[in-house]
Amino acid sequence: MLDIDGLASGYGARPVARLGHLTLAPGEAALLTGPSGSGKTTLLLAIAGLARRHAGRATVGGIDLHDLPPARRDRFRGRSIGFVFQDLHLVTGLSALDNVLLAPYAAGAPQDRARALALLGELGLGDLARAAAARLSRGQAQRVAIARAVLQKPKLILADEPTASLDDEAAAAVCDLLLAAAAANGAALVIATHDRRLRERIARQVAIETLP
C-alpha cells in the first residue's frame, strides 16, 4: 500500500530530511520519529505530494503522486489520502460536523452524514457536532480534524502530531480510532510524533534523518 525509498524533501532547493525505507501493507501502522523541527512534517507533506521531493520515491497503491499532473494529483489525494495536519485547517464559521463533511465535498464525493456523526461520537464529540469550530478547544478541534481525515476510508492515513494537545484519555481514544480506521479500511497509517504515549502503543518506528 505504501512504499518509500530514499525520500528526501525540503524547501526551495535545499532538502532538510530524509526517510531511507518504509513499506507498509494495508492495515499496518508506523511512527516517524525525531525531535521537534527535525523534518517529520516535511516528509509527510512530500508523501502526500504537497511538498517538493528532492530525491527518492513514495508510492501509494503503486501511484507516486509526484508523477501525476496537478489536477489528477489533487483528485487522487482527496479520495485516497486522509491527512491530519498539525495546523488543523478547520473553517471556524462552520460546525464540527460540516468541517468533517468538507473532505468528501472537496473531493467531489457523496457526503455520509451518518458516518461523520458516528465518528464524532466515537471521539467524544457527539454533543458538539453542531457547535461552531470557533467554540472548540484545541483538543476538540484536533479530534474533528481526525474524524475528517478518516471519513472517506482512505488508502493511506497521515497524521502529524495528532495527540500533541490531548490529555491521556483523549490521546488513547485518538490512537484507537486511527489504528481501528487503518485496520477496518485496509489503510496504511503513518504518524509523525515524538509523543512517548504513541511510541508505547505502536511497535514499528522509523527515525528520520535530518540533513545538514
PDB file of C-alpha atoms in Angstrom, residues 106-206:
ATOM      1  CA  ALA A 106     -13.707  18.891  -1.721  1.00  0.00           C
ATOM      2  CA  ALA A 107     -13.123  15.517  -3.390  1.00  0.00           C
ATOM      3  CA  GLY A 108     -16.463  15.571  -5.237  1.00  0.00           C
ATOM      4  CA  ALA A 109     -17.675  12.511  -3.320  1.00  0.00           C
ATOM      5  CA  PRO A 110     -21.016  11.843  -1.556  1.00  0.00           C
ATOM      6  CA  GLN A 111     -21.313  13.207   1.991  1.00  0.00           C
ATOM      7  CA  ASP A 112     -22.040  10.465   4.530  1.00  0.00           C
ATOM      8  CA  ARG A 113     -23.562  12.427   7.429  1.00  0.00           C
ATOM      9  CA  ALA A 114     -24.359   9.299   9.452  1.00  0.00           C
ATOM     10  CA  ARG A 115     -20.740   8.134   9.367  1.00  0.00           C
ATOM     11  CA  ALA A 116     -19.496  11.640  10.182  1.00  0.00           C
ATOM     12  CA  LEU A 117     -21.761  11.814  13.234  1.00  0.00           C
ATOM     13  CA  ALA A 118     -20.698   8.333  14.328  1.00  0.00           C
ATOM     14  CA  LEU A 119     -17.020   9.272  14.117  1.00  0.00           C
ATOM     15  CA  LEU A 120     -17.572  12.416  16.165  1.00  0.00           C
ATOM     16  CA  GLY A 121     -19.405  10.316  18.734  1.00  0.00           C
ATOM     17  CA  GLU A 122     -16.527   7.835  18.955  1.00  0.00           C
ATOM     18  CA  LEU A 123     -14.217  10.764  19.686  1.00  0.00           C
ATOM     19  CA  GLY A 124     -16.440  12.112  22.450  1.00  0.00           C
ATOM     20  CA  LEU A 125     -17.773  14.999  20.378  1.00  0.00           C
ATOM     21  CA  GLY A 126     -21.311  13.831  19.741  1.00  0.00           C
ATOM     22  CA  ASP A 127     -22.784  16.708  21.763  1.00  0.00           C
ATOM     23  CA  LEU A 128     -20.654  19.229  19.867  1.00  0.00           C
ATOM     24  CA  ALA A 129     -21.368  18.071  16.325  1.00  0.00           C
ATOM     25  CA  ARG A 130     -23.310  21.243  15.540  1.00  0.00           C
ATOM     26  CA  ALA A 131     -21.126  23.606  17.559  1.00  0.00           C
ATOM     27  CA  ALA A 132     -19.109  26.152  15.587  1.00  0.00           C
ATOM     28  CA  ALA A 133     -15.467  25.173  15.223  1.00  0.00           C
ATOM     29  CA  ALA A 134     -14.522  28.544  16.710  1.00  0.00           C
ATOM     30  CA  ARG A 135     -16.042  27.416  20.044  1.00  0.00           C
ATOM     31  CA  LEU A 136     -13.994  24.230  20.293  1.00  0.00           C
ATOM     32  CA  SER A 137     -10.913  23.781  22.413  1.00  0.00           C
ATOM     33  CA  ARG A 138      -7.661  22.877  20.691  1.00  0.00           C
ATOM     34  CA  GLY A 139      -8.045  19.237  21.700  1.00  0.00           C
ATOM     35  CA  GLN A 140     -11.650  19.101  20.471  1.00  0.00           C
ATOM     36  CA  ALA A 141     -10.701  20.727  17.169  1.00  0.00           C
ATOM     37  CA  GLN A 142      -7.893  18.196  16.738  1.00  0.00           C
ATOM     38  CA  ARG A 143     -10.362  15.338  17.100  1.00  0.00           C
ATOM     39  CA  VAL A 144     -12.634  16.946  14.471  1.00  0.00           C
ATOM     40  CA  ALA A 145      -9.661  17.041  12.105  1.00  0.00           C
ATOM     41  CA  ILE A 146      -9.033  13.335  12.712  1.00  0.00           C
ATOM     42  CA  ALA A 147     -12.670  12.460  12.000  1.00  0.00           C
ATOM     43  CA  ARG A 148     -12.413  14.448   8.760  1.00  0.00           C
ATOM     44  CA  ALA A 149      -9.257  12.574   7.748  1.00  0.00           C
ATOM     45  CA  VAL A 150     -10.729   9.077   8.187  1.00  0.00           C
ATOM     46  CA  LEU A 151     -14.266   9.794   6.954  1.00  0.00           C
ATOM     47  CA  GLN A 152     -13.712   8.594   3.383  1.00  0.00           C
ATOM     48  CA  LYS A 153     -11.927   5.381   4.332  1.00  0.00           C
ATOM     49  CA  PRO A 154      -8.649   6.395   2.667  1.00  0.00           C
ATOM     50  CA  LYS A 155      -5.908   4.038   1.490  1.00  0.00           C
ATOM     51  CA  LEU A 156      -3.320   5.999   3.466  1.00  0.00           C
ATOM     52  CA  ILE A 157      -3.718   7.991   6.676  1.00  0.00           C
ATOM     53  CA  LEU A 158      -1.022  10.536   7.520  1.00  0.00           C
ATOM     54  CA  ALA A 159      -1.134  12.184  10.941  1.00  0.00           C
ATOM     55  CA  ASP A 160       1.179  14.955  12.085  1.00  0.00           C
ATOM     56  CA  GLU A 161       1.487  15.011  15.900  1.00  0.00           C
ATOM     57  CA  PRO A 162      -2.201  14.043  16.346  1.00  0.00           C
ATOM     58  CA  THR A 163      -2.009  13.737  20.145  1.00  0.00           C
ATOM     59  CA  ALA A 164       0.102  16.803  20.906  1.00  0.00           C
ATOM     60  CA  SER A 165      -2.693  18.789  22.574  1.00  0.00           C
ATOM     61  CA  LEU A 166      -4.582  15.923  24.197  1.00  0.00           C
ATOM     62  CA  ASP A 167      -4.746  14.509  27.694  1.00  0.00           C
ATOM     63  CA  ASP A 168      -4.037  10.822  28.232  1.00  0.00           C
ATOM     64  CA  GLU A 169      -7.647   9.679  27.838  1.00  0.00           C
ATOM     65  CA  ALA A 170      -8.246  11.643  24.645  1.00  0.00           C
ATOM     66  CA  ALA A 171      -4.848  10.631  23.240  1.00  0.00           C
ATOM     67  CA  ALA A 172      -5.701   6.966  23.780  1.00  0.00           C
ATOM     68  CA  ALA A 173      -9.056   7.440  22.023  1.00  0.00           C
ATOM     69  CA  VAL A 174      -7.375   9.117  19.048  1.00  0.00           C
ATOM     70  CA  CYS A 175      -4.772   6.365  18.784  1.00  0.00           C
ATOM     71  CA  ASP A 176      -7.520   3.723  18.993  1.00  0.00           C
ATOM     72  CA  LEU A 177      -9.507   5.441  16.232  1.00  0.00           C
ATOM     73  CA  LEU A 178      -6.544   5.813  13.892  1.00  0.00           C
ATOM     74  CA  LEU A 179      -5.484   2.185  14.360  1.00  0.00           C
ATOM     75  CA  ALA A 180      -9.057   0.926  14.002  1.00  0.00           C
ATOM     76  CA  ALA A 181      -9.645   3.019  10.877  1.00  0.00           C
ATOM     77  CA  ALA A 182      -6.472   1.677   9.290  1.00  0.00           C
ATOM     78  CA  ALA A 183      -7.358  -1.929  10.131  1.00  0.00           C
ATOM     79  CA  ALA A 184     -11.016  -1.686   9.098  1.00  0.00           C
ATOM     80  CA  ASN A 185     -10.340   0.032   5.778  1.00  0.00           C
ATOM     81  CA  GLY A 186      -7.088  -1.661   4.824  1.00  0.00           C
ATOM     82  CA  ALA A 187      -5.249   1.649   5.031  1.00  0.00           C
ATOM     83  CA  ALA A 188      -1.597   2.203   5.804  1.00  0.00           C
ATOM     84  CA  LEU A 189      -1.105   4.570   8.748  1.00  0.00           C
ATOM     85  CA  VAL A 190       1.907   6.837   9.256  1.00  0.00           C
ATOM     86  CA  ILE A 191       2.103   9.058  12.330  1.00  0.00           C
ATOM     87  CA  ALA A 192       4.811  11.669  12.826  1.00  0.00           C
ATOM     88  CA  THR A 193       5.332  12.098  16.539  1.00  0.00           C
ATOM     89  CA  HIS A 194       7.646  12.415  19.481  1.00  0.00           C
ATOM     90  CA  ASP A 195       4.838  11.503  21.921  1.00  0.00           C
ATOM     91  CA  ARG A 196       6.024   8.673  24.160  1.00  0.00           C
ATOM     92  CA  ARG A 197       2.403   7.534  24.611  1.00  0.00           C
ATOM     93  CA  LEU A 198       2.199   6.634  20.928  1.00  0.00           C
ATOM     94  CA  ARG A 199       5.657   5.107  20.970  1.00  0.00           C
ATOM     95  CA  GLU A 200       4.413   2.744  23.682  1.00  0.00           C
ATOM     96  CA  ARG A 201       1.433   1.684  21.515  1.00  0.00           C
ATOM     97  CA  ILE A 202       2.928   1.263  18.025  1.00  0.00           C
ATOM     98  CA  ALA A 203       5.914  -1.019  17.661  1.00  0.00           C
ATOM     99  CA  ARG A 204       7.008  -0.058  14.137  1.00  0.00           C
ATOM    100  CA  GLN A 205       9.112   3.082  14.451  1.00  0.00           C
ATOM    101  CA  VAL A 206      11.360   4.708  11.877  1.00  0.00           C
TER     102      VAL A 206
END
